[in-house]
Amino acid sequence: MNSKVRYHQRRLADVAAALRQARTQISREQGPRAQLAQHQQQRLETVVRHAATHSPFYRRYFAQTGALGAAPVELARLPVLDKSLLMEHFDELVCDPRLRRHQLLDRVSQMTRDQLYLDRYRVMLTSGSSGRPGLFVYDPVGWRSIGAQFVRSSSWAGLRPSLPRQRMAWLGGAAPSHLTRQGAATMAIGLHRVLALPVTLPLPQLVEALNQFQPTYLNLYPSAAMWLADEQQAGRLRLAPQILVTVAELRTPAMTQRLQDAFGVRPFDVYGCTEGLFGSECQHHQGIHLFEDTTLVENVDSDGQPVPAGQPGARLLVTNLYNRVQPLLRLEVTDLVTLDPDPCPCGRTLVRVSTIHGRSDDVLSLAARDGGRVAVHPLHFGLLTRDPQVREFQVVQNGPVLRVLVVPRQAAAAANNELETRLGQAVAQQLLGLGVQDPQVTVERREQLPRSAGGKLKLVIADPTSRPVHTNAS
Ligand SMILES: [Zn+2]
């Protein structure tokens, strides 16, 4: 059988399996927490014992520490894994000795289309907002689980395989190795019509391609959604999506409102990371339910201690229950979130994230009036998205000075500095309110803002020399 036929058959099998898995997962979403805990423990036992047998890294760890006896596996006794450890020990951490970090990195950089490695593996590279890249590998079973999470979140948003077929447009990472691109390629098997566009295309081209395709389902980053909202309101873009899904970047309430005004539908916020944690808003739009039946989540403080629901954590520890080729146990993800202690009116018992405050690498540390330091989270700059003349912005820290780079909407004439003055005052006021001493803010106009290799917009770029030293487990 030639490889093209095999590739196509693999995709068909992947989607069929993902649909089945998603149905099973959805059927138990409203079950009691005790049932969920039992399911999680069973899966944890399986992945940890698998790692202890097949991963040289974990085999050595368990042999040295004796942490894995006959007793039930205790998550809290497993070591914490961070990105640098993951990359440093990549070759001995994976369960297939043919997988070598340097070969995979070479391969990823040369990928021009959706390709499997060794006819089997999906390889993904994350740019890492902290500048530390992450290399992730999924085998066919793991990849189908990712597919199931996609099917699940889109079914929450109302997407059903239907006739006529849905027309799905994905605006995602520019690189073929990006999760969104590989996900779109997997789904493009006839169930739905799929258009995957790199977010780095010039805006007029995006507009033209979307006008022609007329998606019923649109999945994109919030910052890209904001450009499209402007284009839609200006009449150049003419879309009538039934489902709008935003992923991967912060979306402020003002942005949600603007999207709803432009497209006439309430956007769903979906969380997903290549590490394996996924989640989605339900129909109540009151926070993101995490799919903790497939990935365990611990919300911890800067010392790695558990944070109670209702309080913000310093990072997440993510334990992927379905990646059997690259065990990801208690892997640090630098998202700052607050979990919601209350049950959701939808009846699902999966925990909800009430607020995503940004990534810990994007938190600014500024001198406080009282002599200490103030942590300023990316969400604190959300006020900029409330200004009707701001299309997008980025805050760049240079020591004590914050440079606010702003792409104005076309309506904002550059005739005077009214916009700069207004925004500068608003940000300074916000910082004063947070206790910052003598905020120094400059506002500069830009035609466009630089994006990461994955096409994402970083709202805040912290000055590493102004960052306090973090206590880190590694
Ligand atoms: Zn809900």
Coordinates of C-alpha atoms and ligand atoms in Angstrom, one line a residue, residues 156 281-287 289 344-348 352, ligand 1:
W156 CA -20.4 21.8 23.2
E281 CA -16.8 27.0 27.8
C282 CA -20.2 25.4 28.0
Q283 CA -23.4 27.1 26.8
H284 CA -23.5 29.2 30.0
H285 CA -20.1 30.9 29.2
Q286 CA -19.2 31.1 32.9
G287 CA -15.6 29.9 32.8
H289 CA -14.5 23.5 32.1
C344 CA -21.9 25.1 36.9
P345 CA -25.6 25.4 36.1
C346 CA -25.0 23.1 33.1
G347 CA -24.6 20.2 35.5
R348 CA -21.2 19.1 34.2
R352 CA -14.1 25.3 35.8
Ligands
ZN1 ZN -21.0 24.4 32.5

